[in-house]
Amino acid sequence: LICQSPHTKKAPSTPTMGNCLAGPKAAILRRENARLRAELSKAKAQAGIPPTPGLGPDHRNPKKTHKGKPEVVVIVDPYSSGQYLVQEFERQLWPMVGVQSSQELAGFWLAQFDEGQFAASVQHKDLKSTLKQLQEFKVVAVLPGSEPGVELAEELTGALGLPGNDPKTTRCRRHKYHMQERLREMNVRAIRQTFSNDVDEILKWQAQWGRAPLAI
């Protein structure tokens, strides 16, 4: 049994990121991110660790072109384990464009972004402006580098007409309740669940099964 407890009874189309900040805190966060990047660079230098290798001139002027446009791979939010994607594409000599889905994510995310790894960097504000910035390239693939970038990566994939997940079903990959319901729709065994923030409603739902434990 599983019971998910949201802030509202209605399941949101996009789950709230628990590590996001908004509004007036954004400027403070940007300054903190800059400070963290500076400290990281200083610590690397003191430890004798060379700077993260950039793409270099061959990558910034790639040989692969399509109608005069350089072919690139777009990675959205290349944080955490997404750095392994970056390293693999570097190894294969693929130029990349790094897209940051938001500047309001927690500092530990944003401090990991290294512009030197990319042929270009984009700070996403809205879909139209991001697509406009990508027009100078022939984008061959869009990949999420970490969890925060899943939704935007799928939006870009759909807008660019590239192979990938259908943006209409993004919530089935981002929201636990919808994940299980999608399994049920496809006749795959799924967890019994309800979606509510009402304790009485939850207990009434659980009583019909007469079983424990109840995961919230």
Coordinates of N, CA and C in Angstrom, one line a residue:
L1 N 0.8 -1.2 0.0 CA 0.0 0.0 0.0 C 0.9 1.2 0.0
I2 N 0.4 2.2 -0.7 CA 1.2 3.5 -0.7 C 0.2 4.7 -0.7
C3 N 0.5 5.6 0.1 CA -0.4 6.8 0.1 C 0.5 8.0 0.0
Q4 N 0.3 8.9 -1.0 CA 1.2 10.0 -1.2 C 0.4 11.2 -0.6
S5 N 1.2 12.1 0.1 CA 0.5 13.2 0.8 C 1.0 14.5 0.2
P6 N 0.3 15.1 -0.7 CA 0.6 16.4 -1.3 C 0.1 17.6 -0.5
H7 N 0.5 18.8 -0.8 CA 0.0 20.0 -0.1 C -1.5 20.3 -0.5
T8 N -1.8 19.8 -1.7 CA -3.2 20.0 -2.2 C -3.8 18.7 -2.6
K9 N -5.1 18.6 -2.6 CA -5.7 17.4 -2.9 C -5.6 17.0 -4.4
K10 N -5.6 18.1 -5.2 CA -5.5 17.9 -6.7 C -4.0 17.6 -7.0
A11 N -3.8 16.6 -7.8 CA -2.4 16.3 -8.2 C -1.9 17.4 -9.2
P12 N -0.7 18.0 -8.8 CA -0.2 19.0 -9.7 C 0.4 18.4 -11.0
S13 N 0.3 19.2 -12.1 CA 0.9 18.7 -13.4 C 2.4 18.6 -13.3
T14 N 3.0 19.5 -12.5 CA 4.4 19.5 -12.3 C 4.7 19.5 -10.8
P15 N 5.4 18.5 -10.2 CA 5.7 18.5 -8.8 C 6.6 19.6 -8.4
T16 N 6.4 20.2 -7.2 CA 7.3 21.2 -6.7 C 8.6 20.7 -6.4
M17 N 9.7 21.4 -6.8 CA 11.0 21.0 -6.4 C 11.3 21.4 -5.0
G18 N 11.6 20.5 -4.1 CA 11.8 20.9 -2.7 C 13.0 21.8 -2.5
N19 N 13.9 21.8 -3.5 CA 15.2 22.5 -3.3 C 15.2 23.8 -4.1
C20 N 14.0 24.3 -4.5 CA 13.9 25.5 -5.3 C 13.6 26.7 -4.5
L21 N 14.1 27.9 -4.9 CA 13.9 29.1 -4.3 C 13.2 30.0 -5.3
A22 N 12.5 31.0 -4.9 CA 11.8 31.9 -5.8 C 11.8 33.3 -5.4
G23 N 11.4 34.2 -6.3 CA 11.2 35.6 -5.9 C 12.4 36.4 -5.6
P24 N 12.4 37.2 -4.5 CA 13.5 38.0 -4.2 C 14.8 37.3 -3.7
K25 N 14.6 36.0 -3.4 CA 15.8 35.2 -3.0 C 16.7 34.9 -4.2
A26 N 16.2 35.1 -5.4 CA 17.0 34.7 -6.6 C 18.3 35.4 -6.7
A27 N 18.3 36.7 -6.5 CA 19.5 37.5 -6.6 C 20.5 37.1 -5.6
I28 N 20.1 36.8 -4.3 CA 21.0 36.4 -3.3 C 21.6 35.0 -3.7
L29 N 20.8 34.2 -4.3 CA 21.2 32.8 -4.7 C 22.3 32.9 -5.7
R30 N 22.1 33.8 -6.7 CA 23.1 34.0 -7.8 C 24.4 34.4 -7.2
R31 N 24.4 35.3 -6.3 CA 25.7 35.8 -5.6 C 26.3 34.6 -4.9
E32 N 25.5 33.8 -4.2 CA 26.1 32.7 -3.5 C 26.6 31.7 -4.4
N33 N 26.0 31.5 -5.6 CA 26.5 30.5 -6.6 C 27.9 31.0 -7.1
A34 N 28.0 32.3 -7.3 CA 29.3 32.8 -7.8 C 30.4 32.6 -6.8
R35 N 30.0 32.8 -5.5 CA 31.0 32.6 -4.4 C 31.4 31.2 -4.3
L36 N 30.4 30.3 -4.5 CA 30.8 28.8 -4.4 C 31.7 28.4 -5.6
R37 N 31.4 28.9 -6.8 CA 32.2 28.6 -7.9 C 33.7 29.1 -7.7
A38 N 33.8 30.3 -7.1 CA 35.1 30.9 -6.9 C 35.9 30.0 -5.8
E39 N 35.2 29.6 -4.8 CA 35.8 28.8 -3.8 C 36.2 27.4 -4.3
L40 N 35.4 26.9 -5.2 CA 35.7 25.6 -5.8 C 37.0 25.7 -6.7
S41 N 37.1 26.7 -7.5 CA 38.2 27.0 -8.3 C 39.5 27.2 -7.5
K42 N 39.4 27.9 -6.4 CA 40.5 28.2 -5.5 C 41.0 26.9 -4.9
A43 N 40.0 26.0 -4.4 CA 40.4 24.8 -3.7 C 41.1 23.8 -4.7
K44 N 40.6 23.8 -6.0 CA 41.2 23.0 -7.0 C 42.7 23.4 -7.2
A45 N 42.9 24.7 -7.3 CA 44.2 25.3 -7.6 C 45.1 24.9 -6.4
Q46 N 44.7 25.1 -5.2 CA 45.5 24.8 -4.0 C 45.9 23.3 -3.9
A47 N 45.0 22.5 -4.4 CA 45.2 21.0 -4.4 C 46.0 20.5 -5.6
G48 N 46.3 21.5 -6.5 CA 47.0 21.1 -7.7 C 46.2 20.4 -8.8
I49 N 44.9 20.5 -8.6 CA 44.0 19.9 -9.6 C 43.8 20.9 -10.8
P50 N 44.1 20.4 -12.0 CA 43.9 21.3 -13.2 C 42.4 21.7 -13.4
P51 N 42.1 22.8 -14.0 CA 40.7 23.2 -14.2 C 40.1 22.1 -15.1
T52 N 38.8 22.0 -15.0 CA 38.0 21.1 -15.9 C 38.3 21.4 -17.3
P53 N 38.7 20.5 -18.1 CA 39.0 20.8 -19.5 C 37.8 21.2 -20.3
G54 N 38.0 22.3 -21.0 CA 36.9 22.8 -21.9 C 36.9 22.0 -23.2
L55 N 36.0 22.5 -24.1 CA 35.9 21.8 -25.4 C 37.1 22.1 -26.3
G56 N 37.7 23.2 -26.1 CA 38.9 23.5 -27.0 C 38.4 24.0 -28.3
P57 N 39.4 24.5 -29.1 CA 39.0 25.1 -30.4 C 38.4 24.1 -31.4
D58 N 38.8 22.9 -31.4 CA 38.2 21.9 -32.3 C 36.7 21.7 -32.0
H59 N 36.4 21.7 -30.7 CA 35.0 21.5 -30.3 C 34.1 22.8 -30.6
R60 N 34.8 23.9 -30.4 CA 34.0 25.2 -30.6 C 33.8 25.4 -32.1
N61 N 34.6 24.8 -32.9 CA 34.4 24.9 -34.4 C 34.3 23.5 -34.9
P62 N 33.2 22.8 -34.6 CA 33.2 21.4 -35.0 C 33.1 21.2 -36.5
K63 N 33.6 20.0 -36.9 CA 33.6 19.7 -38.3 C 32.3 19.3 -38.8
K64 N 31.5 18.6 -37.9 CA 30.2 18.2 -38.3 C 29.2 19.3 -38.4
T65 N 28.7 19.5 -39.6 CA 27.7 20.6 -39.8 C 26.5 20.1 -40.6
H66 N 25.4 20.9 -40.5 CA 24.2 20.6 -41.3 C 23.7 21.9 -41.8
K67 N 23.8 22.1 -43.1 CA 23.5 23.3 -43.8 C 24.1 24.5 -43.1
G68 N 25.4 24.3 -42.8 CA 26.2 25.4 -42.3 C 26.1 25.6 -40.8
K69 N 25.3 24.8 -40.1 CA 25.1 24.9 -38.7 C 25.9 23.7 -38.0
P70 N 26.6 24.0 -36.9 CA 27.3 23.0 -36.2 C 26.4 22.0 -35.5
E71 N 26.6 20.8 -35.6 CA 25.8 19.8 -34.9 C 26.2 19.7 -33.4
V72 N 25.2 19.7 -32.6 CA 25.5 19.7 -31.1 C 24.5 18.8 -30.4
V73 N 24.9 18.4 -29.2 CA 24.0 17.7 -28.3 C 23.7 18.7 -27.2
V74 N 22.5 18.8 -26.8 CA 22.0 19.7 -25.7 C 21.8 18.9 -24.5
I75 N 22.4 19.3 -23.4 CA 22.3 18.7 -22.1 C 21.6 19.7 -21.1
V76 N 20.5 19.3 -20.6 CA 19.8 20.2 -19.7 C 20.1 19.9 -18.3
D77 N 20.6 20.9 -17.5 CA 21.0 20.7 -16.1 C 22.0 19.6 -16.0
P78 N 23.2 19.8 -16.5 CA 24.3 18.7 -16.4 C 24.9 18.7 -15.0
Y79 N 24.1 18.4 -14.0 CA 24.6 18.4 -12.7 C 24.7 16.9 -12.2
S80 N 25.4 16.8 -11.0 CA 25.5 15.5 -10.4 C 26.0 14.4 -11.3
S81 N 25.3 13.3 -11.5 CA 25.7 12.2 -12.4 C 25.7 12.6 -13.8
G82 N 25.0 13.8 -14.1 CA 25.0 14.3 -15.5 C 26.4 14.6 -16.0
Q83 N 27.3 14.8 -15.1 CA 28.7 15.1 -15.5 C 29.3 13.9 -16.2
Y84 N 28.8 12.7 -16.0 CA 29.3 11.5 -16.7 C 28.9 11.6 -18.2
L85 N 27.7 12.2 -18.4 CA 27.2 12.4 -19.8 C 28.2 13.3 -20.5
V86 N 28.5 14.4 -19.8 CA 29.3 15.5 -20.4 C 30.7 14.8 -20.7
Q87 N 31.3 14.1 -19.8 CA 32.6 13.5 -20.0 C 32.5 12.5 -21.2
E88 N 31.4 11.7 -21.3 CA 31.3 10.8 -22.4 C 31.2 11.5 -23.8
F89 N 30.5 12.5 -23.8 CA 30.4 13.3 -25.1 C 31.7 14.0 -25.4
E90 N 32.4 14.4 -24.4 CA 33.7 15.0 -24.6 C 34.6 14.0 -25.2
R91 N 34.6 12.7 -24.6 CA 35.4 11.6 -25.1 C 35.1 11.3 -26.6
Q92 N 33.9 11.4 -27.0 CA 33.5 11.2 -28.4 C 33.6 12.4 -29.3
L93 N 34.1 13.5 -28.7 CA 34.4 14.7 -29.4 C 33.1 15.3 -30.0
W94 N 32.0 15.2 -29.2 CA 30.8 15.8 -29.5 C 30.6 17.2 -28.9
P95 N 30.4 18.3 -29.6 CA 30.2 19.6 -29.0 C 28.9 19.6 -28.3
M96 N 28.8 20.3 -27.2 CA 27.6 20.3 -26.4 C 27.2 21.8 -26.1
V97 N 25.9 21.9 -25.9 CA 25.3 23.2 -25.4 C 24.7 22.8 -24.0
G98 N 25.1 23.6 -23.0 CA 24.6 23.3 -21.7 C 23.4 24.3 -21.4
V99 N 22.3 23.7 -21.0 CA 21.1 24.5 -20.7 C 20.8 24.4 -19.2
Q100 N 20.7 25.5 -18.6 CA 20.2 25.6 -17.2 C 18.8 25.9 -17.1
S101 N 18.0 24.9 -16.6 CA 16.5 25.1 -16.6 C 16.1 26.2 -15.7
S102 N 16.8 26.5 -14.7 CA 16.4 27.6 -13.7 C 17.6 28.1 -13.0
Q103 N 17.6 29.4 -12.7 CA 18.7 30.0 -11.8 C 18.2 30.0 -10.4
E104 N 17.1 29.4 -10.1 CA 16.5 29.5 -8.8 C 16.6 28.1 -8.0
L105 N 17.4 27.2 -8.6 CA 17.7 25.9 -8.0 C 18.6 26.2 -6.8
A106 N 18.7 25.3 -5.9 CA 19.7 25.4 -4.8 C 21.1 25.6 -5.3
G107 N 21.9 26.2 -4.5 CA 23.3 26.6 -4.9 C 24.1 25.3 -5.2
F108 N 23.9 24.2 -4.5 CA 24.7 23.0 -4.8 C 24.5 22.5 -6.2
W109 N 23.4 22.8 -6.8 CA 23.2 22.4 -8.2 C 24.0 23.3 -9.1
L110 N 23.7 24.6 -9.0 CA 24.2 25.6 -9.9 C 25.7 25.7 -9.9
A111 N 26.3 25.5 -8.7 CA 27.7 25.6 -8.6 C 28.5 24.5 -9.4
Q112 N 27.8 23.5 -9.8 CA 28.4 22.4 -10.6 C 28.5 22.8 -12.1
F113 N 27.8 23.8 -12.5 CA 27.8 24.1 -13.9 C 29.1 24.8 -14.4
D114 N 29.8 24.2 -15.3 CA 31.1 24.8 -15.8 C 30.9 25.1 -17.3
E115 N 30.8 26.4 -17.6 CA 30.6 26.9 -18.9 C 31.8 26.5 -19.9
G116 N 32.9 26.2 -19.3 CA 34.1 25.8 -20.1 C 33.9 24.5 -20.8
Q117 N 32.9 23.7 -20.4 CA 32.7 22.4 -20.9 C 31.8 22.4 -22.2
F118 N 31.3 23.6 -22.5 CA 30.3 23.7 -23.5 C 30.6 24.7 -24.6
A119 N 30.2 24.4 -25.8 CA 30.3 25.3 -26.9 C 29.5 26.6 -26.7
A120 N 28.4 26.4 -26.0 CA 27.5 27.6 -25.7 C 26.7 27.2 -24.4
S121 N 26.3 28.2 -23.7 CA 25.5 28.0 -22.5 C 24.2 28.8 -22.6
V122 N 23.1 28.3 -22.1 CA 21.8 28.9 -22.2 C 21.2 28.9 -20.8
Q123 N 20.8 30.0 -20.4 CA 20.0 30.1 -19.1 C 18.5 30.3 -19.5
H124 N 17.8 29.2 -19.3 CA 16.4 29.1 -19.8 C 15.5 30.1 -19.0
K125 N 14.7 30.9 -19.8 CA 13.7 31.8 -19.2 C 12.3 31.3 -19.7
D126 N 12.2 31.0 -21.0 CA 11.0 30.5 -21.5 C 11.3 29.7 -22.8
L127 N 10.4 28.9 -23.2 CA 10.7 28.0 -24.3 C 11.0 28.7 -25.6
K128 N 10.3 29.8 -25.9 CA 10.6 30.5 -27.1 C 12.0 31.1 -27.2
S129 N 12.4 31.7 -26.1 CA 13.8 32.3 -26.1 C 14.9 31.3 -26.1
T130 N 14.6 30.2 -25.4 CA 15.7 29.1 -25.5 C 15.8 28.5 -26.9
L131 N 14.7 28.3 -27.5 CA 14.7 27.7 -28.9 C 15.4 28.7 -29.8
K132 N 15.2 30.0 -29.6 CA 15.8 31.0 -30.4 C 17.3 31.0 -30.3
Q133 N 17.8 30.8 -29.1 CA 19.3 30.7 -28.8 C 19.9 29.4 -29.4
L134 N 19.1 28.4 -29.6 CA 19.5 27.2 -30.2 C 19.5 27.1 -31.7
Q135 N 18.9 28.2 -32.3 CA 18.7 28.2 -33.7 C 20.1 28.2 -34.5
E136 N 21.1 28.7 -33.9 CA 22.4 28.7 -34.6 C 23.1 27.4 -34.7
F137 N 22.5 26.4 -34.0 CA 23.0 25.0 -34.1 C 22.0 24.0 -34.7
K138 N 22.6 22.9 -35.2 CA 21.7 21.8 -35.6 C 21.7 20.8 -34.4
V139 N 20.7 20.9 -33.6 CA 20.6 20.0 -32.4 C 20.2 18.6 -32.8
V140 N 21.1 17.6 -32.5 CA 20.8 16.3 -32.9 C 20.2 15.4 -31.7
A141 N 20.3 15.9 -30.5 CA 19.7 15.2 -29.4 C 19.6 16.2 -28.2
V142 N 18.6 15.9 -27.3 CA 18.5 16.7 -26.1 C 18.3 15.7 -25.0
L143 N 19.2 15.8 -23.9 CA 19.2 14.9 -22.8 C 19.1 15.6 -21.5
P144 N 18.4 15.1 -20.5 CA 18.4 15.7 -19.2 C 19.7 15.2 -18.5
G145 N 20.4 16.1 -17.8 CA 21.6 15.7 -17.1 C 21.3 15.3 -15.7
S146 N 20.2 15.8 -15.2 CA 19.8 15.5 -13.8 C 18.3 15.7 -13.6
E147 N 17.8 15.3 -12.5 CA 16.3 15.3 -12.3 C 15.6 16.7 -12.6
P148 N 16.2 17.8 -12.2 CA 15.5 19.1 -12.4 C 15.3 19.3 -13.9
G149 N 16.1 18.7 -14.8 CA 16.1 19.0 -16.2 C 15.2 18.2 -17.0
V150 N 14.5 17.2 -16.4 CA 13.7 16.2 -17.2 C 12.6 16.9 -18.0
E151 N 11.8 17.8 -17.3 CA 10.7 18.4 -17.9 C 11.1 19.3 -19.1
L152 N 12.1 20.2 -18.9 CA 12.5 21.0 -20.0 C 13.1 20.2 -21.1
A153 N 13.9 19.2 -20.8 CA 14.5 18.4 -21.9 C 13.5 17.8 -22.8
E154 N 12.4 17.3 -22.2 CA 11.3 16.7 -23.0 C 10.6 17.8 -23.8
E155 N 10.4 19.0 -23.2 CA 9.8 20.1 -23.9 C 10.6 20.4 -25.2
L156 N 11.9 20.5 -25.0 CA 12.8 20.9 -26.1 C 12.8 19.8 -27.2
T157 N 12.8 18.6 -26.7 CA 12.8 17.4 -27.6 C 11.6 17.5 -28.5
G158 N 10.4 17.7 -27.9 CA 9.2 17.8 -28.7 C 9.2 19.0 -29.6
A159 N 9.6 20.2 -29.1 CA 9.6 21.4 -29.9 C 10.5 21.3 -31.1
L160 N 11.6 20.5 -31.0 CA 12.6 20.4 -32.0 C 12.3 19.2 -33.0
G161 N 11.3 18.5 -32.6 CA 10.9 17.3 -33.5 C 11.9 16.2 -33.4
L162 N 12.6 16.0 -32.3 CA 13.6 15.0 -32.1 C 13.0 13.7 -31.5
P163 N 13.6 12.6 -31.7 CA 13.1 11.3 -31.0 C 13.3 11.5 -29.5
G164 N 12.3 11.0 -28.8 CA 12.3 11.1 -27.3 C 11.0 10.8 -26.7
N165 N 10.9 11.0 -25.4 CA 9.6 10.9 -24.7 C 8.6 11.9 -25.1
D166 N 7.4 11.6 -25.1 CA 6.3 12.5 -25.5 C 6.1 13.5 -24.3
P167 N 6.3 14.8 -24.5 CA 6.1 15.8 -23.5 C 4.7 15.7 -22.8
K168 N 3.7 15.2 -23.5 CA 2.4 15.1 -22.9 C 2.3 14.1 -21.7
T169 N 3.3 13.2 -21.7 CA 3.4 12.2 -20.6 C 4.5 12.5 -19.6
T170 N 5.0 13.7 -19.6 CA 6.2 14.0 -18.7 C 5.8 13.7 -17.3
R171 N 4.6 14.0 -16.8 CA 4.3 13.9 -15.4 C 4.4 12.4 -15.0
C172 N 4.2 11.5 -16.0 CA 4.4 10.0 -15.6 C 5.8 9.7 -15.3
R173 N 6.7 10.5 -15.6 CA 8.1 10.3 -15.3 C 8.6 11.2 -14.1
R174 N 7.8 12.1 -13.7 CA 8.2 13.1 -12.7 C 7.4 13.0 -11.4
H175 N 6.2 12.4 -11.4 CA 5.3 12.4 -10.3 C 5.0 10.9 -9.9
K176 N 5.3 10.5 -8.7 CA 5.1 9.1 -8.3 C 3.7 8.6 -8.5
Y177 N 2.7 9.4 -8.1 CA 1.3 9.0 -8.3 C 1.0 8.6 -9.7
H178 N 1.4 9.5 -10.6 CA 1.1 9.3 -12.0 C 1.9 8.2 -12.6
M179 N 3.1 7.9 -12.1 CA 3.9 6.8 -12.5 C 3.1 5.5 -12.3
Q180 N 2.5 5.3 -11.1 CA 1.8 4.1 -10.8 C 0.5 4.0 -11.6
E181 N -0.2 5.1 -11.8 CA -1.4 5.1 -12.6 C -1.2 4.8 -14.0
R182 N -0.1 5.2 -14.5 CA 0.3 4.9 -15.9 C 0.5 3.4 -16.1
L183 N 1.2 2.8 -15.1 CA 1.4 1.3 -15.1 C 0.1 0.6 -15.2
R184 N -0.9 1.1 -14.4 CA -2.2 0.5 -14.3 C -2.9 0.6 -15.7
E185 N -2.8 1.8 -16.3 CA -3.4 2.0 -17.6 C -2.8 1.0 -18.6
M186 N -1.6 0.6 -18.5 CA -0.9 -0.3 -19.4 C -1.1 -1.7 -19.0
N187 N -2.0 -2.0 -18.0 CA -2.2 -3.3 -17.6 C -1.0 -4.0 -17.0
V188 N -0.2 -3.2 -16.3 CA 1.0 -3.7 -15.6 C 0.7 -3.6 -14.1
R189 N 1.0 -4.6 -13.3 CA 0.7 -4.6 -11.9 C 1.3 -3.4 -11.3
A190 N 0.5 -2.7 -10.5 CA 0.9 -1.4 -9.9 C 0.5 -1.4 -8.4
I191 N 1.1 -0.5 -7.7 CA 0.8 -0.3 -6.2 C -0.6 0.3 -6.0
R192 N -1.3 -0.2 -5.0 CA -2.6 0.4 -4.7 C -2.2 1.7 -4.0
Q193 N -2.9 2.8 -4.4 CA -2.6 4.1 -3.8 C -3.7 5.0 -3.9
T194 N -3.6 6.1 -3.1 CA -4.5 7.2 -3.1 C -3.7 8.5 -3.1
F195 N -4.3 9.6 -3.4 CA -3.6 10.8 -3.5 C -4.5 11.8 -2.7
S196 N -4.0 12.2 -1.5 CA -4.9 13.0 -0.6 C -4.0 13.7 0.4
N197 N -4.5 14.8 1.0 CA -3.9 15.4 2.2 C -4.9 15.4 3.3
D198 N -5.9 14.6 3.2 CA -7.0 14.5 4.3 C -6.8 13.2 5.0
V199 N -6.5 13.3 6.3 CA -6.2 12.1 7.1 C -7.4 11.2 7.2
D200 N -8.6 11.7 7.4 CA -9.7 10.9 7.5 C -10.0 10.1 6.2
E201 N -9.8 10.8 5.1 CA -10.0 10.2 3.8 C -9.0 9.1 3.5
I202 N -7.7 9.3 4.0 CA -6.7 8.3 3.8 C -7.0 7.1 4.7
L203 N -7.4 7.3 5.9 CA -7.7 6.1 6.8 C -8.9 5.4 6.3
K204 N -9.9 6.1 5.8 CA -11.1 5.4 5.2 C -10.7 4.5 4.0
W205 N -9.8 5.1 3.2 CA -9.3 4.3 2.0 C -8.5 3.1 2.4
Q206 N -7.7 3.3 3.5 CA -6.8 2.2 3.9 C -7.7 1.1 4.6
A207 N -8.8 1.4 5.2 CA -9.6 0.5 5.9 C -10.2 -0.6 5.0
Q208 N -10.4 -0.3 3.8 CA -11.0 -1.2 2.9 C -10.1 -2.4 2.6
W209 N -8.8 -2.2 2.8 CA -7.8 -3.3 2.5 C -7.5 -4.0 3.8
G210 N -7.6 -3.3 5.0 CA -7.3 -4.0 6.2 C -5.9 -4.5 6.4
R211 N -5.0 -3.8 5.7 CA -3.6 -4.3 5.7 C -2.7 -3.1 6.1
A212 N -1.5 -3.5 6.6 CA -0.5 -2.6 6.9 C 0.9 -3.2 6.4
P213 N 1.9 -2.4 6.3 CA 2.0 -1.0 6.7 C 1.5 -0.1 5.6
L214 N 1.3 1.2 5.9 CA 0.9 2.2 5.0 C 2.0 3.2 4.8
A215 N 2.5 3.3 3.5 CA 3.6 4.2 3.2 C 3.1 5.5 2.8
I216 N 3.6 6.6 3.4 CA 3.2 7.9 3.1 C 4.3 8.7 2.5

